[in-house]
Amino acid sequence: MKKNIKIVTALILIMSMLLSLTSCVSTDVKTAGKEIMDNLFEGKISKVEKALDRSDDDYELHCAILETFFEYYNEDALDFLFDDYVEFKKEDVKIKGDKGSIDYVLEIQGEEYDFELNLKYKGKNWKIRDNEEFIKSVFELILVVGVEEGNDLFQDVYSASAYVEGTSDPVKLAKKTYDVYKTMSIHSPGYVEPVVVETTEPSETEPFEPAPYSPSDPGREVMSMFIAYPGTEIYDDNDICNLIADKTDVYVDETYLFGQTSAEAVGSIIASGSLPDFIDGGDSMMLLYDAGVLIPWDDYIEMYPNIKALYTDEEWDMFRQDDGHIYWANVFNRTYGEDKSTGHNGQAFWIQARVLEWAGYPNITTLDEYFEILKGYADANPTMPDGTPVIPYTALCDDWRYYCLELAPMFLDGYPNNGSVIVNTTDYDKPTIVDYNTTPTAKLYFQKLNEMYLEGYMDIDFATQTYDEYISKLCTGRVLGMCDQYWDFAYTVAGPFAQQGLDELGCEYVPLGLVMEEGQSQQWHSYVNAINTYSGIAVTTACFYPDLAFSFLNEILGQDIHDLRFWGIEGVDYLVDADGSYYRTEEMRANWANQDYKLSHCCEFAYMPQWNGTSRDGINAMKPQEQTSEFYATLSTPMSNCFEAYDVSGYAEMIGSDKDADPGVWFPMYSYSNMMTSSTAGGVAFYRMGECKHQWLPTVVMSSNFEAEWQNYMDAYEECDPQAFIEEMQEELDRRVEFG
């Protein structure tokens, strides 16, 4: 057996024996803990779930699991490693929503080391969130503490292993340690001789590099992904997720934002040093870039054709950062072949189909018309069938989603979504930046919201509701209208609507492209693929196999896996007719609308690279919702009647935006403003403007004296030095015009 295998094996055996702890539980509970560990190691998850109850009282059982892991082979290992008394004690138990954790403290000679056991709720029982990640984190704890407190023999073994593996970072070494541990199978009954791999002895001039991962290696690599947006995590035994893992040798465990802002979550991840393999940091990608924790894409783009095809060379260059490298790619709005879009994923004023039916399907183009119809319907139909009152209009102000409240004036003046500014094209060759926050339309819009609020037609809790509370309201069908981006609500409410029959009641939302004055053209719907360069998926420096990570991203863009992600399994989730067209039966459509079925069977990897448009077969759409036959087959009766009444083919046509409008070579300007930092006066001003709007606009809407409060807001806004921001944006606009 080669020297490096022997040394790592010695380290593993030491760690496998680790820690004899003073018993904090009874013999029966410790026996139960050992049985749980046995079941975990043997993959009998159902037995583990049955044993782990949600109750706080099970702390002793969780403590037993920790103890059992440490003393699984040798109860004297504690004294061997630390030459002193070690104790675990519970610090806190936290349960919120579908997640929980138990905080422990490891105490050695008065020094305390934090340790957290994460739990995930599934069905009716708690379970250890991810066995492999749990064991890796235990190894990390042992190594980090051992480096500081361990005896001389431990230090010698650790140093030798660090030399062989080419790293002294305990976290990285822990991951390598686990790989050997898994290969040797000492974590389960029996012993399997590890495969001996020929390696080159490290030299003094060339640092030792671990051998790259090969798909032929036994087992799969489990990679984690954090997504800085709220979402629902699929079950660990998800059918399609495991099929994709079989094809790629990578199982991706996705975790979504919960109870924090994206900046808070990303900041915590950076501070802890516990990085996932993949990450989409939302609007906080620059925090990751500045921390130096992202792997450049440049070489991998050239290596993997499916990744490279996502953007042209010129478009890829738009993602380059100040150091000249590309660190992430946005995964949305990429069209392969012919555009088959029937939907509208962007912002609009939304109204329930039943409201339009009640009003006789009128032509609604202005803000005033929109609110008059909402008021009229609410007066005539003040409650839901179960007696709960309807909410004519609500808005969202929570964190970065306050765009739902503040962004509308840009669209109401007929402009496309440049996000942070209006680009006035009266002189197309010399376009100018305009601040949409101070236009006459902005004042009229907020004055209209103020009227709705004072008259009792606007949600009284709009200013303080969280995103979760907002979504919960929408899911009841009580909210008649709001202004939001489709992706922010539609995918979440679709399932509850179908399950409660609210879709057939007419509660689904129809988009309207409103303007302030009748006769104006508008660009609520964009007919070009806007490139959002300020966010996307990235691979972190914590990823032990970056080649495999990028290979995975490449493979899931292949047609067979792309079909698995969005269409499902042929014969189970869709059928193919004689012409090669994909279609679904009513039962299949019902399955994909069922939340439990989706969590246990479907796996879209929604925040990973994907295609819209036409399949490589030239026949089908990349996604079912863009397949014309499937789009119409899945429409509820009220939605179908609505589209028929307005003689439109789908959401985009319903909005009625100008198809011939040219958004300009500069579009979208938010790809620049969202990357601004405090290093420039414009960046400082942009941040202060956002804080000011977030603070003042809800107050303006709720004010009993609109004119006075609007003036107070304008005075506060002017103190933010918006002109510095406008000037910097004008410089960027001029640059884009020159080089566009």
XYZ file of C-alpha atoms in Angstrom:
740
model
C 0.000 0.000 0.000
C 1.354 3.416 -0.978
C 2.704 5.812 1.594
C -0.063 8.412 1.221
C -2.791 5.813 1.663
C -1.098 4.459 4.774
C -0.770 7.867 6.378
C -4.334 8.900 5.620
C -5.520 5.493 6.803
C -3.701 6.013 10.105
C -5.347 9.386 10.473
C -8.750 7.912 9.655
C -8.398 5.130 12.203
C -7.498 7.671 14.851
C -10.511 9.764 13.939
C -12.801 6.795 13.732
C -11.894 5.932 17.323
C -12.241 9.502 18.534
C -13.558 10.729 21.787
C -14.864 8.854 24.753
C -17.378 11.234 26.273
C -18.756 11.298 29.779
C -22.174 9.775 29.345
C -24.985 12.306 29.366
C -27.684 9.731 28.701
C -28.934 6.407 29.905
C -27.765 3.063 28.524
C -31.087 2.608 26.719
C -30.795 5.956 24.979
C -27.176 5.309 24.037
C -28.224 1.960 22.584
C -30.903 3.752 20.592
C -28.280 6.225 19.385
C -26.022 3.418 18.221
C -28.938 1.810 16.388
C -29.647 5.101 14.636
C -26.022 5.370 13.559
C -26.114 1.791 12.271
C -29.246 2.573 10.293
C -27.700 5.746 8.917
C -24.573 3.939 7.817
C -26.626 1.166 6.213
C -28.892 3.634 4.394
C -32.055 2.665 6.301
C -33.345 6.215 6.375
C -36.952 5.297 7.116
C -35.892 3.754 10.427
C -33.906 6.864 11.256
C -36.881 9.100 10.489
C -39.097 6.981 12.686
C -36.650 7.279 15.592
C -36.069 11.023 15.359
C -39.120 12.855 16.623
C -39.515 16.609 16.240
C -39.728 17.132 19.999
C -37.158 19.181 21.909
C -37.109 16.315 24.413
C -35.004 14.273 22.014
C -31.862 16.233 22.819
C -30.529 13.214 24.714
C -31.013 11.030 21.664
C -29.174 13.497 19.429
C -26.403 13.753 22.006
C -26.204 9.961 21.937
C -25.802 10.061 18.162
C -22.831 12.377 18.525
C -21.306 10.282 21.262
C -21.888 7.069 19.358
C -20.160 8.470 16.330
C -17.114 9.452 18.339
C -16.806 6.268 20.339
C -17.966 3.844 17.651
C -14.744 1.884 17.769
C -12.768 2.899 20.856
C -14.013 4.587 24.030
C -10.482 5.548 25.124
C -9.769 7.726 22.079
C -10.651 10.922 23.937
C -7.790 10.628 26.383
C -5.482 9.571 23.576
C -6.174 12.651 21.507
C -6.547 15.429 24.044
C -5.023 14.039 27.269
C -7.812 15.721 29.172
C -11.500 15.779 29.988
C -13.885 16.702 27.183
C -17.581 17.401 27.510
C -20.456 18.101 25.131
C -23.260 20.305 26.356
C -26.409 21.575 24.713
C -26.517 25.319 24.056
C -29.813 25.829 22.240
C -32.516 24.091 20.229
C -34.025 26.120 17.408
C -37.075 25.069 15.385
C -38.569 27.321 12.745
C -40.754 26.267 9.862
C -39.436 23.112 8.247
C -35.913 23.436 9.624
C -34.273 23.074 12.981
C -30.905 22.826 14.623
C -29.328 21.860 17.921
C -26.318 23.882 19.001
C -23.667 22.054 21.029
C -20.534 23.284 22.737
C -17.423 21.096 22.927
C -15.469 22.084 26.043
C -11.770 21.226 26.408
C -9.745 22.637 29.285
C -12.182 25.514 29.589
C -11.990 26.335 25.876
C -15.322 26.098 24.064
C -15.917 25.117 20.426
C -19.308 25.584 18.803
C -20.902 22.734 16.868
C -24.326 22.584 15.221
C -26.390 19.577 14.203
C -28.767 20.661 11.417
C -32.122 19.009 11.016
C -34.609 18.989 8.192
C -38.307 18.301 8.503
C -39.799 15.746 6.134
C -43.213 14.229 6.551
C -43.792 14.002 10.293
C -40.283 13.350 11.583
C -36.950 15.087 11.934
C -33.892 13.516 10.392
C -30.205 14.305 10.137
C -30.072 16.675 7.213
C -27.283 15.053 5.220
C -25.328 12.164 6.665
C -22.202 12.720 4.588
C -22.103 16.438 5.313
C -22.685 15.692 8.993
C -19.736 13.317 9.133
C -17.557 15.745 7.196
C -18.452 18.507 9.628
C -17.573 16.217 12.539
C -14.189 15.565 10.930
C -13.746 19.315 10.533
C -14.469 19.812 14.224
C -12.012 17.093 15.210
C -9.277 18.445 12.970
C -9.722 22.100 13.872
C -9.815 21.360 17.613
C -7.096 18.751 17.313
C -4.762 21.211 15.597
C -5.172 23.587 18.546
C -5.435 21.136 21.443
C -4.219 17.726 20.254
C -1.191 15.889 21.651
C 2.137 15.416 19.920
C 1.229 12.132 18.238
C -1.890 13.642 16.746
C 0.108 16.639 15.532
C 2.634 14.317 13.867
C -0.063 12.321 12.078
C -1.891 15.492 11.068
C 1.269 17.112 9.697
C 2.141 13.986 7.715
C -1.327 13.794 6.205
C -1.332 17.517 5.418
C 1.998 17.080 3.624
C 0.702 14.182 1.562
C -2.541 15.928 0.645
C -0.866 19.239 -0.192
C -2.979 21.286 2.233
C -2.921 22.128 5.923
C -6.438 23.568 5.816
C -8.445 21.413 8.268
C -11.664 21.950 6.312
C -10.195 20.804 2.994
C -8.346 17.958 4.681
C -11.574 16.876 6.377
C -13.249 16.463 2.998
C -10.372 14.352 1.721
C -10.444 12.409 4.961
C -14.094 11.607 4.462
C -13.475 10.402 0.898
C -10.934 7.855 2.143
C -13.189 6.982 5.062
C -16.027 6.286 2.634
C -13.833 4.248 0.294
C -12.559 2.057 3.137
C -16.147 1.412 4.279
C -15.096 1.380 7.933
C -18.272 3.343 8.580
C -20.402 0.287 7.887
C -20.193 -3.383 8.929
C -17.282 -5.159 7.322
C -14.106 -3.822 5.822
C -13.265 -3.270 2.180
C -9.622 -2.938 1.199
C -9.213 0.498 -0.398
C -8.212 0.706 -4.036
C -4.515 1.537 -4.329
C -3.979 4.431 -6.754
C -0.507 5.042 -8.166
C 0.570 8.574 -7.272
C 3.676 10.634 -7.717
C 5.663 11.361 -4.592
C 5.573 15.090 -3.753
C 8.699 17.047 -4.635
C 10.165 20.116 -3.022
C 9.642 22.208 -6.160
C 6.187 21.048 -7.213
C 3.301 21.169 -4.726
C 1.313 17.971 -4.481
C -2.115 18.172 -6.149
C -4.916 15.692 -5.427
C -5.805 13.477 -8.380
C -8.842 14.828 -10.284
C -12.161 13.137 -9.683
C -13.081 10.538 -12.269
C -16.702 9.568 -13.021
C -15.523 5.961 -12.893
C -14.724 6.291 -9.188
C -17.095 4.289 -6.998
C -20.160 6.112 -5.684
C -21.257 9.670 -6.260
C -19.933 12.989 -5.143
C -22.433 14.898 -3.028
C -22.276 18.628 -3.779
C -24.176 21.329 -1.950
C -25.804 24.416 -3.385
C -27.116 27.466 -1.546
C -29.687 29.652 -3.292
C -30.247 33.117 -1.839
C -33.945 33.086 -2.700
C -36.811 31.430 -0.826
C -37.775 28.038 -2.162
C -38.884 24.537 -1.300
C -36.280 21.797 -0.986
C -37.036 18.478 -2.664
C -36.867 15.194 -0.777
C -33.532 13.404 -0.518
C -34.920 10.347 -2.304
C -36.304 12.414 -5.193
C -36.586 10.172 -8.254
C -35.279 12.460 -10.979
C -32.579 14.014 -8.797
C -31.205 10.523 -8.256
C -31.523 9.648 -11.946
C -29.483 12.733 -12.797
C -26.942 11.732 -10.153
C -26.684 8.294 -11.778
C -25.918 9.947 -15.115
C -23.475 12.568 -13.822
C -21.992 10.978 -10.684
C -23.037 14.122 -8.824
C -25.877 14.439 -6.315
C -26.688 18.100 -5.678
C -28.304 19.022 -2.367
C -30.024 22.393 -2.705
C -30.707 24.709 0.238
C -32.766 27.878 -0.057
C -32.840 31.181 1.789
C -34.754 31.024 5.049
C -35.384 33.743 7.618
C -32.645 36.091 6.347
C -31.945 38.575 3.601
C -29.605 37.444 0.859
C -26.890 39.778 2.153
C -27.232 38.421 5.679
C -27.111 34.814 4.491
C -24.164 35.323 2.158
C -22.324 37.331 4.794
C -22.841 34.551 7.333
C -21.591 31.930 4.894
C -18.437 33.917 4.175
C -17.799 34.602 7.860
C -18.277 30.957 8.845
C -15.979 29.636 6.121
C -18.512 26.833 5.497
C -19.054 27.428 1.813
C -21.278 25.269 -0.384
C -19.938 23.861 -3.649
C -22.395 25.889 -5.758
C -23.982 29.200 -4.818
C -26.394 31.731 -6.248
C -26.014 34.713 -3.956
C -28.825 36.721 -5.544
C -28.010 40.406 -5.388
C -25.034 39.714 -3.087
C -22.649 38.127 -5.578
C -20.171 40.974 -5.160
C -19.778 40.042 -1.483
C -18.577 36.619 -2.624
C -16.312 38.118 -5.281
C -14.763 40.592 -2.860
C -14.169 37.761 -0.363
C -12.204 35.834 -2.998
C -14.196 32.628 -2.549
C -15.269 31.999 -6.164
C -13.564 29.916 -8.854
C -13.009 31.591 -12.268
C -15.016 30.120 -15.147
C -12.722 31.194 -17.998
C -10.954 27.876 -18.682
C -14.088 25.825 -18.041
C -16.141 27.819 -20.542
C -13.732 26.731 -23.244
C -13.674 23.125 -21.989
C -17.437 22.546 -21.945
C -19.450 23.320 -25.112
C -22.899 23.358 -23.501
C -21.776 26.003 -21.019
C -20.055 28.045 -23.715
C -23.205 27.997 -25.870
C -25.213 29.862 -23.225
C -23.719 33.181 -24.327
C -21.776 34.638 -27.223
C -18.175 35.643 -26.586
C -19.278 39.265 -26.360
C -21.985 38.367 -23.854
C -19.611 36.297 -21.722
C -17.312 39.321 -21.578
C -20.132 41.258 -19.910
C -19.716 38.973 -16.876
C -16.015 39.786 -16.439
C -15.046 41.446 -13.176
C -12.341 44.003 -12.484
C -9.639 41.324 -12.349
C -10.525 40.166 -15.871
C -12.169 36.865 -14.908
C -15.697 35.467 -15.084
C -17.020 34.060 -11.812
C -20.705 33.359 -12.436
C -23.345 33.043 -15.119
C -26.980 34.013 -15.009
C -29.121 31.017 -15.901
C -32.357 32.674 -17.062
C -33.638 34.151 -20.335
C -31.525 31.915 -22.549
C -33.317 30.857 -25.737
C -32.225 27.890 -27.845
C -33.553 27.869 -31.402
C -36.994 29.391 -31.937
C -38.629 31.409 -29.174
C -41.719 29.477 -28.052
C -42.637 31.711 -25.135
C -46.293 31.920 -24.152
C -45.661 33.518 -20.794
C -44.492 36.733 -19.219
C -41.872 36.304 -16.512
C -41.408 39.973 -15.748
C -43.320 42.691 -13.941
C -46.942 43.706 -14.502
C -50.053 44.830 -12.739
C -51.866 41.544 -12.090
C -55.598 41.020 -11.773
C -57.630 37.903 -11.100
C -59.464 36.360 -14.048
C -62.754 36.381 -12.142
C -62.552 40.168 -11.756
C -62.237 40.614 -15.511
C -65.107 38.190 -16.126
C -67.302 40.067 -13.624
C -66.553 43.364 -15.405
C -67.353 41.892 -18.834
C -63.732 41.656 -20.008
C -63.162 45.408 -20.485
C -60.122 46.921 -22.191
C -57.970 48.134 -19.294
C -54.958 50.257 -20.201
C -54.604 52.945 -17.529
C -53.850 52.881 -13.822
C -57.135 54.619 -13.007
C -59.180 52.040 -14.913
C -57.386 49.220 -13.140
C -58.116 50.482 -9.644
C -61.721 51.370 -10.444
C -62.425 47.781 -11.495
C -60.759 46.380 -8.371
C -62.861 48.684 -6.198
C -66.060 47.827 -8.058
C -65.539 44.087 -7.766
C -64.641 44.305 -4.070
C -67.769 46.338 -3.357
C -69.936 43.790 -5.159
C -68.079 40.706 -3.867
C -66.563 41.616 -0.484
C -65.818 38.054 0.663
C -64.543 34.700 -0.510
C -66.989 31.742 -0.570
C -65.853 30.825 2.946
C -66.646 34.309 4.264
C -63.123 35.717 4.557
C -62.837 39.288 3.203
C -61.098 39.925 -0.114
C -58.093 42.248 -0.344
C -58.540 44.467 -3.420
C -54.854 45.401 -3.703
C -51.637 44.625 -1.857
C -47.980 45.536 -2.281
C -44.712 44.055 -1.069
C -42.041 46.160 0.665
C -39.983 43.366 2.236
C -36.207 43.815 1.795
C -35.081 43.959 -1.855
C -38.581 43.054 -3.026
C -39.772 46.600 -2.395
C -39.398 46.936 -6.188
C -43.023 45.696 -6.142
C -43.963 49.079 -4.685
C -41.468 51.513 -6.154
C -40.615 50.451 -9.723
C -43.970 50.977 -11.476
C -43.489 54.664 -12.523
C -40.815 53.622 -15.029
C -43.243 51.246 -16.770
C -46.235 53.581 -16.452
C -44.344 56.138 -18.535
C -43.941 53.510 -21.268
C -40.297 52.575 -20.746
C -38.719 49.087 -20.577
C -37.205 47.602 -17.435
C -33.821 49.257 -17.087
C -34.314 48.676 -13.385
C -32.811 51.767 -11.834
C -33.337 54.556 -14.370
C -35.289 55.670 -17.407
C -33.325 56.039 -20.641
C -34.934 58.890 -22.582
C -34.554 58.276 -26.318
C -36.131 61.448 -27.693
C -32.745 61.855 -29.354
C -31.832 58.205 -29.999
C -28.228 59.025 -30.850
C -27.813 60.919 -27.575
C -29.987 59.146 -24.998
C -30.140 60.618 -21.511
C -30.669 59.222 -18.038
C -33.848 60.245 -16.216
C -34.644 59.562 -12.551
C -38.048 57.813 -12.536
C -38.423 58.449 -8.801
C -39.099 62.165 -9.248
C -41.203 62.288 -12.429
C -44.786 63.634 -12.434
C -45.924 60.049 -13.073
C -44.193 58.859 -9.893
C -46.109 61.394 -7.806
C -49.434 60.530 -9.477
C -48.850 56.798 -8.956
C -48.131 57.081 -5.238
C -51.009 59.510 -4.838
C -53.315 56.868 -6.341
C -51.994 54.259 -3.890
C -52.547 56.746 -1.076
C -56.184 57.167 -2.168
C -56.666 53.382 -2.281
C -55.186 53.041 1.198
C -57.249 55.818 2.773
C -60.428 54.465 1.162
C -59.759 51.006 2.595
C -59.063 49.209 -0.701
C -55.368 48.607 -0.105
C -54.004 45.952 2.245
C -53.634 47.589 5.636
C -50.564 45.422 6.377
C -48.728 45.991 3.074
C -45.934 48.006 4.682
C -44.969 45.425 7.299
C -45.809 42.056 5.759
C -42.940 39.665 5.063
C -42.553 37.846 1.774
C -43.864 34.639 3.369
C -46.938 36.453 4.667
C -47.479 38.018 1.245
C -47.319 34.645 -0.480
C -49.631 33.123 2.116
C -52.233 35.789 1.340
C -51.973 35.189 -2.386
C -52.391 31.438 -1.845
C -55.791 32.026 -0.215
C -57.152 33.681 -3.372
C -58.199 36.760 -1.358
C -55.887 39.218 -3.148
C -57.527 40.621 -6.287
C -54.509 42.501 -7.619
C -50.892 43.534 -7.097
C -47.796 44.682 -9.009
C -45.026 42.082 -9.083
C -42.734 39.975 -11.242
C -44.291 36.687 -12.352
C -41.406 34.555 -11.080
C -41.741 36.067 -7.605
C -45.172 34.569 -6.933
C -46.633 32.410 -9.706
C -44.642 29.218 -9.255
C -45.403 29.240 -5.532
C -49.143 29.861 -5.708
C -49.895 27.507 -8.618
C -49.931 24.347 -6.487
C -52.138 25.699 -3.665
C -54.540 27.190 -6.216
C -54.946 23.844 -7.976
C -55.275 21.874 -4.740
C -57.953 24.199 -3.342
C -59.849 24.619 -6.602
C -59.085 28.348 -6.618
C -57.923 28.166 -10.236
C -61.387 27.088 -11.356
C -62.868 29.811 -9.138
C -61.012 32.353 -11.283
C -58.348 33.397 -8.771
C -55.413 32.997 -11.163
C -53.698 36.209 -12.187
C -53.716 37.894 -15.593
C -51.027 40.513 -16.435
C -51.901 44.006 -17.599
C -49.469 46.479 -19.163
C -50.768 49.737 -17.745
C -49.799 53.313 -18.573
C -50.623 56.612 -16.903
C -52.364 58.201 -19.878
C -54.591 56.465 -22.399
C -53.030 55.915 -25.802
C -49.438 55.541 -24.607
C -47.387 52.608 -25.883
C -45.608 50.536 -23.278
C -42.809 47.986 -22.838
C -43.768 45.940 -19.780
C -42.948 42.786 -21.757
C -39.499 42.565 -23.322
C -39.126 40.713 -26.597
C -35.352 40.519 -26.235
C -33.320 38.332 -23.893
C -32.030 40.757 -21.295
C -28.700 39.690 -19.804
C -28.589 40.061 -16.051
C -24.870 40.080 -15.305
C -25.024 40.940 -11.608
C -26.193 37.543 -10.344
C -26.132 33.857 -11.215
C -24.636 30.505 -10.296
C -21.029 30.240 -9.120
C -18.650 27.499 -7.966
C -16.847 28.232 -4.718
C -13.280 27.572 -3.666
C -14.620 25.038 -1.161
C -15.540 22.718 -4.021
C -13.052 19.858 -3.848
C -13.704 18.745 -7.438
C -14.273 21.890 -9.556
C -13.736 19.934 -12.776
C -16.610 17.673 -11.805
C -18.761 20.640 -10.798
C -18.396 22.309 -14.194
C -18.797 18.972 -15.950
C -22.111 18.608 -14.091
C -23.283 22.059 -15.234
C -22.366 21.103 -18.776
C -24.151 17.748 -18.662
C -27.427 19.060 -17.272
C -27.667 21.309 -20.349
C -27.571 18.223 -22.579
C -30.951 17.434 -24.104
C -31.552 14.137 -22.310
C -30.973 15.575 -18.829
C -32.697 18.851 -19.731
C -35.771 16.817 -20.690
C -35.541 14.962 -17.368
C -35.432 18.247 -15.482
C -38.403 19.915 -17.136
C -40.457 17.212 -18.876
C -39.686 14.298 -16.551
C -39.449 10.606 -17.421
C -40.829 9.431 -20.751
C -43.771 7.104 -20.220
C -44.247 8.352 -16.668
C -44.466 12.138 -17.015
C -44.974 12.583 -20.753
C -45.640 10.607 -23.926
C -44.433 10.997 -27.506
C -46.845 10.892 -30.455
C -46.168 9.561 -33.949
C -44.796 12.946 -35.047
C -42.332 13.103 -32.171
C -44.276 15.706 -30.191
C -44.302 15.472 -26.406
C -47.628 15.562 -24.605
C -49.109 14.733 -21.225
C -52.292 13.073 -20.089
C -54.609 14.717 -17.568
C -53.219 12.427 -14.875
C -49.647 13.452 -15.693
C -50.572 17.138 -15.554
C -52.313 16.604 -12.230
C -49.194 14.886 -10.881
C -46.971 17.821 -11.816
C -49.396 20.188 -10.109
C -49.276 18.112 -6.915
C -46.776 19.415 -4.374
C -45.925 16.045 -2.827
C -45.361 14.496 -6.245
C -43.075 17.340 -7.245
C -41.006 17.115 -4.068
C -40.561 13.362 -4.336
C -40.277 13.022 -8.127
C -39.473 16.271 -9.990
C -36.099 18.027 -10.042
C -35.722 21.104 -12.244
C -32.567 22.549 -10.622
C -34.324 25.865 -11.205
C -31.295 28.028 -10.393
C -28.881 26.111 -12.605
C -28.232 26.709 -16.331
C -31.266 26.035 -18.506
C -32.789 26.734 -21.881
C -36.038 28.226 -23.087
C -36.996 27.894 -26.743
C -36.902 24.849 -28.970
C -35.510 21.406 -28.215
C -32.594 20.133 -30.266
C -35.059 17.835 -32.038
C -36.565 20.923 -33.677
C -40.065 19.817 -32.672
C -40.654 20.315 -28.971
C -40.276 23.176 -26.562
C -37.493 22.987 -24.007
C -40.111 23.382 -21.270
C -43.709 22.104 -21.141
C -45.156 25.530 -20.368
C -43.823 26.733 -23.732
C -45.300 23.792 -25.652
C -48.412 25.376 -27.177
C -50.571 22.282 -26.794
C -49.554 21.822 -23.165
C -49.960 25.511 -22.349
C -53.591 25.491 -23.424
C -54.289 22.048 -21.954
C -53.183 23.230 -18.504
C -55.236 26.424 -18.491
C -58.116 26.574 -16.058
C -61.536 27.306 -17.521
C -61.568 30.939 -16.304
C -58.117 31.591 -17.806
C -59.062 29.935 -21.090
C -62.248 32.006 -21.245
C -60.249 35.153 -20.477
C -57.734 34.632 -23.274
C -60.545 33.764 -25.671
C -62.489 36.891 -24.701
C -59.483 39.114 -25.368
C -58.477 37.079 -28.460
C -54.896 36.577 -27.256
C -52.618 33.542 -27.318
C -51.075 33.930 -23.856
C -49.704 36.180 -21.151
C -47.301 38.158 -23.334
C -49.970 39.087 -25.846
C -52.348 39.938 -23.012
C -49.930 42.659 -21.857
C -49.893 44.235 -25.320
C -46.383 45.684 -25.283
C -44.872 47.215 -28.391
C -43.181 44.325 -30.223
C -41.195 46.662 -32.468
C -39.787 48.809 -29.661
C -35.985 48.879 -29.537
C -34.748 48.804 -25.935
C -31.330 49.973 -27.122
C -27.809 48.585 -27.060
C -27.548 49.805 -23.473
C -30.377 47.595 -22.197
C -30.613 46.736 -19.350
C -28.943 49.455 -17.321
C -29.513 47.547 -14.072
C -26.683 45.237 -15.082
C -24.427 48.163 -14.185
C -26.251 49.798 -11.290
C -26.669 46.521 -9.398
C -22.890 46.111 -9.415
C -22.175 49.566 -8.003
C -20.291 49.792 -4.719
C -19.399 52.426 -2.162
C -16.114 53.008 -3.993
C -17.777 55.745 -6.080
C -19.944 58.734 -5.183
C -22.630 57.375 -7.495
C -22.585 54.022 -5.743
C -22.924 55.640 -2.330
C -25.802 57.752 -3.609
C -27.545 54.701 -5.126
C -27.401 52.884 -1.805
C -28.707 55.899 0.094
C -31.501 56.414 -2.444
C -32.623 52.830 -1.969
C -32.632 53.167 1.818
C -34.567 56.410 1.560
C -37.249 54.938 -0.725
C -37.558 51.855 1.432
C -38.161 54.063 4.473
C -40.346 56.791 3.013
C -42.576 55.292 0.323
C -44.767 53.186 2.653
C -45.159 56.277 4.845
C -46.173 58.347 1.825
C -48.796 55.777 0.810
C -50.290 55.658 4.318
C -50.163 59.408 4.969
C -53.287 61.404 5.828
C -51.664 64.438 4.170
C -50.145 63.213 0.918
C -48.805 66.544 -0.366
C -46.941 67.318 2.826
C -45.515 63.816 3.172
C -44.482 63.703 -0.487
C -42.532 66.920 -0.014
C -40.868 65.522 3.104
C -39.902 62.462 1.086
C -38.509 64.566 -1.771
C -36.449 66.614 0.696
C -35.000 63.439 2.237
C -34.404 61.989 -1.214
C -32.489 65.061 -2.365
C -30.133 64.696 0.602
C -29.029 61.334 -0.853
C -27.276 63.200 -3.711
C -29.159 61.393 -6.517
C -27.408 63.571 -9.076
C -24.121 61.735 -8.375
C -25.850 58.477 -9.260
C -27.483 59.936 -12.381
C -24.139 61.294 -13.587
C -22.391 57.946 -13.155
C -25.221 56.160 -14.949
C -24.999 58.708 -17.777
C -21.292 57.957 -18.139
C -22.076 54.235 -18.388
C -24.876 54.912 -20.885
C -22.523 56.983 -23.044
C -19.944 54.190 -22.920
C -22.488 51.583 -24.021
C -23.701 53.780 -26.865
C -20.120 54.327 -28.043
C -19.107 50.667 -27.952
C -22.516 49.111 -28.564
